[in-house]
Each structure stands twice: as structure tokens, then as C-alpha cells.
Coordinates of N, CA and C in Angstrom, one line a residue:
X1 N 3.7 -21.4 4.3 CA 4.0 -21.0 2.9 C 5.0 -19.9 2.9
X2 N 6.1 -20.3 2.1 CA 6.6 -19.1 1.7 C 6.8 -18.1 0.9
X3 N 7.0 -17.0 0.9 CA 7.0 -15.7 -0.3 C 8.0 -16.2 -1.5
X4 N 8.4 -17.0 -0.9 CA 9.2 -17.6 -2.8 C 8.4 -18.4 -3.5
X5 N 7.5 -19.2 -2.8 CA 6.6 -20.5 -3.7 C 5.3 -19.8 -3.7
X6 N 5.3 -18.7 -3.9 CA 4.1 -18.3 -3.6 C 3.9 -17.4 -4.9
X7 N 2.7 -17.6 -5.9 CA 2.4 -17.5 -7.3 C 1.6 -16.3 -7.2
X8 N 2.2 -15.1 -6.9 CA 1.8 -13.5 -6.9 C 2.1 -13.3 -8.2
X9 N 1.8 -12.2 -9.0 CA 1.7 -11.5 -9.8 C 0.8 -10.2 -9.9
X10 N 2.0 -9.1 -10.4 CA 1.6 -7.9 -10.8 C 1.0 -7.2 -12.0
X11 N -0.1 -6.6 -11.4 CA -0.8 -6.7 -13.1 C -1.2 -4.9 -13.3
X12 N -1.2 -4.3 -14.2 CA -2.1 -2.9 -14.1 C -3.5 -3.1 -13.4
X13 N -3.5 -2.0 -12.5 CA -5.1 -2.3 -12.1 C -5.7 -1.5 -13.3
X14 N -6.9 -2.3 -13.0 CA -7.9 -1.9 -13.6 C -9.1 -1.3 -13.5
X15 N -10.1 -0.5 -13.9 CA -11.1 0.2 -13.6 C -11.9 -0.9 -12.8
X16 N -11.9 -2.3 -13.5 CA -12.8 -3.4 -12.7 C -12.3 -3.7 -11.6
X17 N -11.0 -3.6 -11.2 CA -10.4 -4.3 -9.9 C -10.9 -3.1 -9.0
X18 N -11.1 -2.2 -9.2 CA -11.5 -1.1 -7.8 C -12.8 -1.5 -6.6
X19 N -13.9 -2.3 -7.2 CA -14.7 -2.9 -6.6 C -14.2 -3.9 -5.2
X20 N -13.2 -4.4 -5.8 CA -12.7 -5.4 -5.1 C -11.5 -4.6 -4.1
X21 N -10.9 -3.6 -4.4 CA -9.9 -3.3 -3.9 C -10.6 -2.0 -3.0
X22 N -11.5 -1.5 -2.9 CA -12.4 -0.8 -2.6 C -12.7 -2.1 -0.8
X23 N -13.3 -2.7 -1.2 CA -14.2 -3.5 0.1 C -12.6 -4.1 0.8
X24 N -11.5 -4.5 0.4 CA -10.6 -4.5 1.3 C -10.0 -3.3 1.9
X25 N -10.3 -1.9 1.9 CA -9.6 -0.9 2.8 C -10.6 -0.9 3.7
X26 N -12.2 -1.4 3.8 CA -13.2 -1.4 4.3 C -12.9 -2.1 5.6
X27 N -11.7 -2.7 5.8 CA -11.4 -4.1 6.8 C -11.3 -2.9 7.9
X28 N -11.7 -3.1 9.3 CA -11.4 -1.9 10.4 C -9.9 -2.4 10.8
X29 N -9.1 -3.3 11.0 CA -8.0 -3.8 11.0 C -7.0 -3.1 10.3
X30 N -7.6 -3.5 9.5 CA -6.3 -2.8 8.0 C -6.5 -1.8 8.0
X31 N -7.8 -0.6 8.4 CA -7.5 0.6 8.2 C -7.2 1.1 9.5
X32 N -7.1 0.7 10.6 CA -6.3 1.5 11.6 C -5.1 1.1 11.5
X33 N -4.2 -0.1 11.1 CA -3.2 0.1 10.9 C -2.0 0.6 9.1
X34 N -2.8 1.4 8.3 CA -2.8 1.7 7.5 C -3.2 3.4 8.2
X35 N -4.2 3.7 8.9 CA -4.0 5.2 9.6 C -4.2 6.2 8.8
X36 N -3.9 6.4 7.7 CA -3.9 7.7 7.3 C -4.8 7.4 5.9
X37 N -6.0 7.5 6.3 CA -7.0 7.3 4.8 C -8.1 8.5 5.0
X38 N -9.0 8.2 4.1 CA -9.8 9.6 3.3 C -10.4 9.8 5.0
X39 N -11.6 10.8 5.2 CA -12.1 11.0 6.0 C -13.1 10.3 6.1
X40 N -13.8 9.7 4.8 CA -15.4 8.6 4.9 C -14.7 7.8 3.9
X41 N -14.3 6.8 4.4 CA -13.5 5.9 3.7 C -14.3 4.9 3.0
X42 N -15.9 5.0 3.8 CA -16.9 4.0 3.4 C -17.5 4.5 1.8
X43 N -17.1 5.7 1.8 CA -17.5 6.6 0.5 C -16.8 6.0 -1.2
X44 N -17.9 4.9 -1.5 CA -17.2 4.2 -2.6 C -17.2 5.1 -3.8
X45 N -18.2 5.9 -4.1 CA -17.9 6.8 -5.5 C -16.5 7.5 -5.1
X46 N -16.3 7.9 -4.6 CA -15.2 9.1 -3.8 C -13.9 8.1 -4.3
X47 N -14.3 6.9 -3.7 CA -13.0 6.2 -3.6 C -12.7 5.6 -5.7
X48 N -13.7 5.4 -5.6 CA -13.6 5.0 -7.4 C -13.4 6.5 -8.3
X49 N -13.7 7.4 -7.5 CA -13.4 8.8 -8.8 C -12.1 9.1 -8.3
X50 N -11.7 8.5 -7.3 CA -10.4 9.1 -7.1 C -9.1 8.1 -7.6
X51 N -9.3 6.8 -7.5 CA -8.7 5.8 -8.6 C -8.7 5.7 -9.7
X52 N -10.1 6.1 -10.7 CA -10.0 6.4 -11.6 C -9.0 7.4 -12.3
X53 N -9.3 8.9 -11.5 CA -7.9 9.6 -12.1 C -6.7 9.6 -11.9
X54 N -6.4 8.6 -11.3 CA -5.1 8.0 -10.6 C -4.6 7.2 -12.1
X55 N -5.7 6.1 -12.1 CA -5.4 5.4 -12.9 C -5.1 5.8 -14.4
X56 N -5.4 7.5 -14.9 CA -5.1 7.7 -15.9 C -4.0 8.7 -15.9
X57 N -3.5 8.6 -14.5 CA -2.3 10.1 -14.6 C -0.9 8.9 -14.7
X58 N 0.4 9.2 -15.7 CA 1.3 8.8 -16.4 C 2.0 9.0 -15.1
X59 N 2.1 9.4 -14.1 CA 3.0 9.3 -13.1 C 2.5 9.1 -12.1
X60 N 1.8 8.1 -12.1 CA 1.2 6.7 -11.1 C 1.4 5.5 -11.7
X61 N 2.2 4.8 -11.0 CA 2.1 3.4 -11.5 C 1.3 2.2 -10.5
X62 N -0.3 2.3 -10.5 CA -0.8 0.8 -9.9 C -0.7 0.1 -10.2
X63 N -0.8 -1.4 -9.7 CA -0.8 -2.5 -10.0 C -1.3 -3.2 -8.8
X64 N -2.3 -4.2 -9.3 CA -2.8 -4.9 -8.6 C -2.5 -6.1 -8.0
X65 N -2.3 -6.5 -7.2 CA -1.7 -8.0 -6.7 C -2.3 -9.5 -6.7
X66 N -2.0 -9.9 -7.6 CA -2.9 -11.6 -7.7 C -2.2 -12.6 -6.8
X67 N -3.0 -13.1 -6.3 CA -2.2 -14.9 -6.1 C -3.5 -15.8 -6.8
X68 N -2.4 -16.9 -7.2 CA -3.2 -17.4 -8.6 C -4.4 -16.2 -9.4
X69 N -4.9 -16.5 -9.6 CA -6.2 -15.8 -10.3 C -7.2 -14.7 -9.1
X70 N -6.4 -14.5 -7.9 CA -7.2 -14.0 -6.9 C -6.8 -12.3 -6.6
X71 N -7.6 -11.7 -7.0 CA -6.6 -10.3 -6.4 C -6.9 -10.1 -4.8
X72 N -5.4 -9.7 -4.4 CA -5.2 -10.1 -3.0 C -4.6 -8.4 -2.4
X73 N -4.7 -8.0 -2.9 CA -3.9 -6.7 -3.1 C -4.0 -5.1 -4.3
X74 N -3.0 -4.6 -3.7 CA -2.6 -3.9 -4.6 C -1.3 -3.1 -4.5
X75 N -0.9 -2.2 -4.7 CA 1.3 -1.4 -4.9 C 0.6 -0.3 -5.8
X76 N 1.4 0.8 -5.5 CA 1.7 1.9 -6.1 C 3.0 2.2 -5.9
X77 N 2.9 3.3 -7.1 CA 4.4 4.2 -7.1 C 3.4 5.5 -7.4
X78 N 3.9 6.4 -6.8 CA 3.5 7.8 -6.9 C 4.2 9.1 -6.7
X79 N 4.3 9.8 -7.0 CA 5.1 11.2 -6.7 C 4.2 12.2 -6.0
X80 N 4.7 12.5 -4.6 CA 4.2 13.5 -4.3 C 4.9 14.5 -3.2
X81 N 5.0 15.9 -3.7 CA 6.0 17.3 -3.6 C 6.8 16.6 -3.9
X82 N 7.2 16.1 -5.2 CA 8.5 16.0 -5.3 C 9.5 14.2 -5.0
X83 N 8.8 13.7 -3.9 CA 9.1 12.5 -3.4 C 8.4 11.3 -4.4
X84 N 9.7 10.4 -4.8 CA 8.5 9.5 -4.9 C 8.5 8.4 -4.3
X85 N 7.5 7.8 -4.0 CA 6.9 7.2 -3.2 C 6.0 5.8 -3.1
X86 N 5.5 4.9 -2.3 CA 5.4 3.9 -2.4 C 4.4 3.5 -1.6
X87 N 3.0 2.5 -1.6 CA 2.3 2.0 -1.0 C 1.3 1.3 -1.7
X88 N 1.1 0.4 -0.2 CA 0.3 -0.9 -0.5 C -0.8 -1.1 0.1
X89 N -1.4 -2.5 0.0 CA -2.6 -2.6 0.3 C -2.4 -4.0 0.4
X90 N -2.8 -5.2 1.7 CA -3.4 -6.4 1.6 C -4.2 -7.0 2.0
X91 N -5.4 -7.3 1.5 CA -6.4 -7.9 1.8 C -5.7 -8.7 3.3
X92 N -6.5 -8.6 4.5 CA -6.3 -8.8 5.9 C -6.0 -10.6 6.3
X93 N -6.9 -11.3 4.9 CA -7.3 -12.6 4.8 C -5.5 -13.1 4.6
X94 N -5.0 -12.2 3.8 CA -3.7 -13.1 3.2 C -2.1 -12.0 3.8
X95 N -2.3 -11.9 5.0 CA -1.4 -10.9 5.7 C -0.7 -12.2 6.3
X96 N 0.6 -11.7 6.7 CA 1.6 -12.5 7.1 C 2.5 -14.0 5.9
X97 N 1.8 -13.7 5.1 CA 2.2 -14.8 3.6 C 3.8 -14.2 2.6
X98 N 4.2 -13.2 3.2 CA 4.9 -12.6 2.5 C 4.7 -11.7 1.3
X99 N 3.4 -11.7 0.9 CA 2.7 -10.9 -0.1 C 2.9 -9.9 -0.3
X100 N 3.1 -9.0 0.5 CA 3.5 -7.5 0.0 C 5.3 -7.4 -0.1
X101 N 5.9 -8.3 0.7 CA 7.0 -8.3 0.7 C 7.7 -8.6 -1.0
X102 N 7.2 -9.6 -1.3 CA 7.4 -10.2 -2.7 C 6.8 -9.0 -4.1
X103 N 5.6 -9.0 -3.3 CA 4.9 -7.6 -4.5 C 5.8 -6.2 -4.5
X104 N 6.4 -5.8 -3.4 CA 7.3 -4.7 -3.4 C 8.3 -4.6 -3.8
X105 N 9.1 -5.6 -4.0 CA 10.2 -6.2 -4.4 C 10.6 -6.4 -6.0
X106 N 9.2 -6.6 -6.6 CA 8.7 -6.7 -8.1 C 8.3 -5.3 -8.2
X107 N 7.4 -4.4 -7.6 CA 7.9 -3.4 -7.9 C 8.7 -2.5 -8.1
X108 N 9.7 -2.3 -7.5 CA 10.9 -2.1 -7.0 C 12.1 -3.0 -8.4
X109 N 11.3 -3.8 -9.2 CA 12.2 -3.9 -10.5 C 11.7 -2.8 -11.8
X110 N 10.5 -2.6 -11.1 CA 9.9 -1.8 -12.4 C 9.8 -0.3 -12.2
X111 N 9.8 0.0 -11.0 CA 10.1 1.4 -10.7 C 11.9 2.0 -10.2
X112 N 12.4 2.2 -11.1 CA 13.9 2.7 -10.6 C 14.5 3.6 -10.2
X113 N 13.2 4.5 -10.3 CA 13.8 5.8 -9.9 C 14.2 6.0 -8.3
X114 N 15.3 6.4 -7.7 CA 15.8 6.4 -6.0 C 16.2 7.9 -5.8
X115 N 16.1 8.4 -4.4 CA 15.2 7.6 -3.9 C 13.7 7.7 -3.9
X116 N 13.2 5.9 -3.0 CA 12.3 6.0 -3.1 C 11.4 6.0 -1.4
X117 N 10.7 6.2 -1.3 CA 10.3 6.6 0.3 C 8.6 6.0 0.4
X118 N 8.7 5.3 1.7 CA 7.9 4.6 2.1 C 7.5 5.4 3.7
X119 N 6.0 5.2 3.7 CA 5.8 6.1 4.7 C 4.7 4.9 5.7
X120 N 4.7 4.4 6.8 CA 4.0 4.0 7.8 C 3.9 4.2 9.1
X121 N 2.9 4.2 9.8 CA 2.0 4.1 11.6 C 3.3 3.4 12.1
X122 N 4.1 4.5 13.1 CA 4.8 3.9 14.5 C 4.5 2.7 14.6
X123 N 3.2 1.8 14.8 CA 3.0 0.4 15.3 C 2.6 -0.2 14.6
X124 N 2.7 -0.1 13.1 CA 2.3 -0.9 12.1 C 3.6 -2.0 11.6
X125 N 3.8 -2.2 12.7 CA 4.9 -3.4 12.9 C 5.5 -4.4 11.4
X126 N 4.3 -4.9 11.0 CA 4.2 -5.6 9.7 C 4.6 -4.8 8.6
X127 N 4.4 -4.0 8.3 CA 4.8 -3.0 6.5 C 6.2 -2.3 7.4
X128 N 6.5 -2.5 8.4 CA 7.4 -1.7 8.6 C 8.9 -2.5 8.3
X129 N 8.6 -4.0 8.8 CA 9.4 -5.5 8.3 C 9.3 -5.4 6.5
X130 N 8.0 -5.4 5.9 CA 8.1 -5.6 4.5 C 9.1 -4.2 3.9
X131 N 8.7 -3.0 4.5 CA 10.1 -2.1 4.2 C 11.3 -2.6 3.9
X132 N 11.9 -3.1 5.4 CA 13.3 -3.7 6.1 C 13.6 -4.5 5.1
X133 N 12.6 -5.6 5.1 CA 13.0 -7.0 3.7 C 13.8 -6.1 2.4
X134 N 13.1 -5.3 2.0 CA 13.5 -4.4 1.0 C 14.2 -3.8 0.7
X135 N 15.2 -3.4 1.5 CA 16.0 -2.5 1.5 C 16.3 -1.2 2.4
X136 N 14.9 -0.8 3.1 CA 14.4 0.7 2.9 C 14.8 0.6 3.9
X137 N 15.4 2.2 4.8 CA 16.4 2.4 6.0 C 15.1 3.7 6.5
X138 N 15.1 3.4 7.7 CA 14.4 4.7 8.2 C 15.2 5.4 8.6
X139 N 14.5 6.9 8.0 CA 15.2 8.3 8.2 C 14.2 9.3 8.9
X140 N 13.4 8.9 9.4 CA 12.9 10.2 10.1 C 11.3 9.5 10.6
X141 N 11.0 10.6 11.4 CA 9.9 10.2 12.2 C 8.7 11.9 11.8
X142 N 7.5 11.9 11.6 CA 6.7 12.7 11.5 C 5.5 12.6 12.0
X143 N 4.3 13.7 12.6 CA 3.2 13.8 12.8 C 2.2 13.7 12.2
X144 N 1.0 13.1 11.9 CA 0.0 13.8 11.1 C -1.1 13.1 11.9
X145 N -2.4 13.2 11.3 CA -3.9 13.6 11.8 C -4.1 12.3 10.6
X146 N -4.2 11.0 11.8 CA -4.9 9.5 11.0 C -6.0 9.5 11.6
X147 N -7.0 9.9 9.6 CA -8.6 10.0 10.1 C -8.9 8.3 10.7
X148 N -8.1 7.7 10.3 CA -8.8 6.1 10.6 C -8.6 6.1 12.2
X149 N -8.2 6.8 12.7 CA -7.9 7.0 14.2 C -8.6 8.0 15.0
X150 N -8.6 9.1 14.5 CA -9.6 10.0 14.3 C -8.6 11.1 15.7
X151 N -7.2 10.5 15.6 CA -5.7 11.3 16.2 C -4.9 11.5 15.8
X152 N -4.0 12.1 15.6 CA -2.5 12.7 15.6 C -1.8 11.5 15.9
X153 N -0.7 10.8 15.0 CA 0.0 9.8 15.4 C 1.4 10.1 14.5
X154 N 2.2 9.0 15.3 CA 3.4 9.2 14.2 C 3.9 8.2 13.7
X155 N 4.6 9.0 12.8 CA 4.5 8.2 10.9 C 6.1 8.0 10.8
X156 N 6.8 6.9 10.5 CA 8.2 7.2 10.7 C 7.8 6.8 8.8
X157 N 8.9 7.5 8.3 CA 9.5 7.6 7.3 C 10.8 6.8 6.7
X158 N 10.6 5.8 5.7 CA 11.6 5.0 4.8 C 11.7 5.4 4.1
X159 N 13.2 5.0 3.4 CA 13.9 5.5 2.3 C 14.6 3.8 1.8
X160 N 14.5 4.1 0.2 CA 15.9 2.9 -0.1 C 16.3 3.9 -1.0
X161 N 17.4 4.1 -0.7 CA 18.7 5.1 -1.8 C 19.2 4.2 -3.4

């Protein structure tokens, strides 16, 4: 299947999609290669009060990722120090389908502001291609402390101008 024939759509998340978007960062897969999440990531109120005020600050844009009627995902835009910024989420079931590549892309019509900066795990091979597809050029390499690792790893840094 390819990311062209493939019936994604982006929707505002909603207070009810957190349930669902919640039990996919739960995947141990997707969160060691995702790397840099909360410290008890199993911590669902934590994770729902913290999306909730996400979901009401005017300078976040979520959206949730469907294929047909299924949410498979999710995309942000967010600002932070200054940068803004970009990340995703895909259910582990529907990884390698083109999904985030197509969802980022549709983002990237509705967010215009440049630049914009994408941040992923040295070996997170996959989001680092869905960057590439998109535009995004890496500019730099950084450190930080991935609780999902529970080490110090490094984070290379995208940009699309």
C-alpha cells in the first residue's frame, strides 16, 4: 500500500481521542524509539491533564490521524523557547504504510510558519526518512537524558526553511 492511496485524514484531537492515543505511547517499541517521554509514561491521568491543557492552549495545533474511521495516530505543531516545532505519534500496528509521512505533509499545509524543526533518536531510522520525505535538512546533533531509555542519547535536529 501506498501513502498516496491511502485514506488518512487529519482531524483536531479531541478530549475523547486521548484514551486511544494514550495506550499507543504504551507500545515499548515505539517508546524506545520515540526516547524522550514523561518519566512514568504509564501514568494515564498525568498523560490526559497534560493533553488536555495542550489541547486548549491556541499555540498547539493537535490533530489526530485517521485511516478510514480508525485513529492510527496523531501530529502536533508546538512552540517551544521560541522554536517551532513538530511531532508525531504512530500506532506501531500501521508503521511503515507511509502514515506519518502523508500526515506531516498535510500538516505542513496548515502550519506555515518556517522555520520549522523536527527533533529525533540517532537510530530512529524511520521518522528520520519521514523528515527527509518532507523536506526537513538536518542541522545539528544534541544530547539529552531519554527517560524511555533510562540514558543520555543523541538527538539530531531537523529543520525545513
Amino acid at each position: 500500500m501506498t501513502s498516496n492511496k491511502l485514506n488518512i485524514k487529519l482531524k483536531p484531537t479531541k478530549i475523547e481521542d486521548l484514551d486511544t492515543l494514550f495506550e499507543f505511547q504504551l507500545d515499548e517499541e515505539g517508546g524506545y524509539l520515540a526516547a524522550f517521554m514523561p518519566k512514568d509514561h504509564t501514568d494515564k491521568a498525568a498523560y490526559i491533564n497534560k493533553y488536555t491543557k495542550l489541547l486548549a492552549n491556541p499555540t498547539v495545533n493537535n490533530q489526530t490521524i485517521f485511516l478510514d474511521n480508525t485513529i492510527v495516530g496523531s501530529i502536533a505543531k508546538f512552540v517551544l523557547e521560541g522554536d517551532t516545532e513538530i511531532t508525531y505519534w504512530i500506532d506501531r500496528k500501521f508503521w511503515g504504510l507511509g502514515i506519518a509521512t502523508k500526515a506531516l505533509k498535510e500538516l505542513l499545509t496548515m502550519e506555515t510558519a518556517r522555520p520549522i524543526v523536527g527533533r529525533v533518536a540517532f537510530d530512529n531510522f524511520g521518522s528520520q526518512k519521514v523528515l527527509e520525505k518532507c523536506g526537513f535538512v538536518k542541522i545539528g546533533v544534541d544530547k539529552g537524558f531519554a527517560n524511555a531509555r533510562g540514558t543520555e542519547i543523541e538527538e539530531y535536529t531537523y529543520e525545513l526553511k
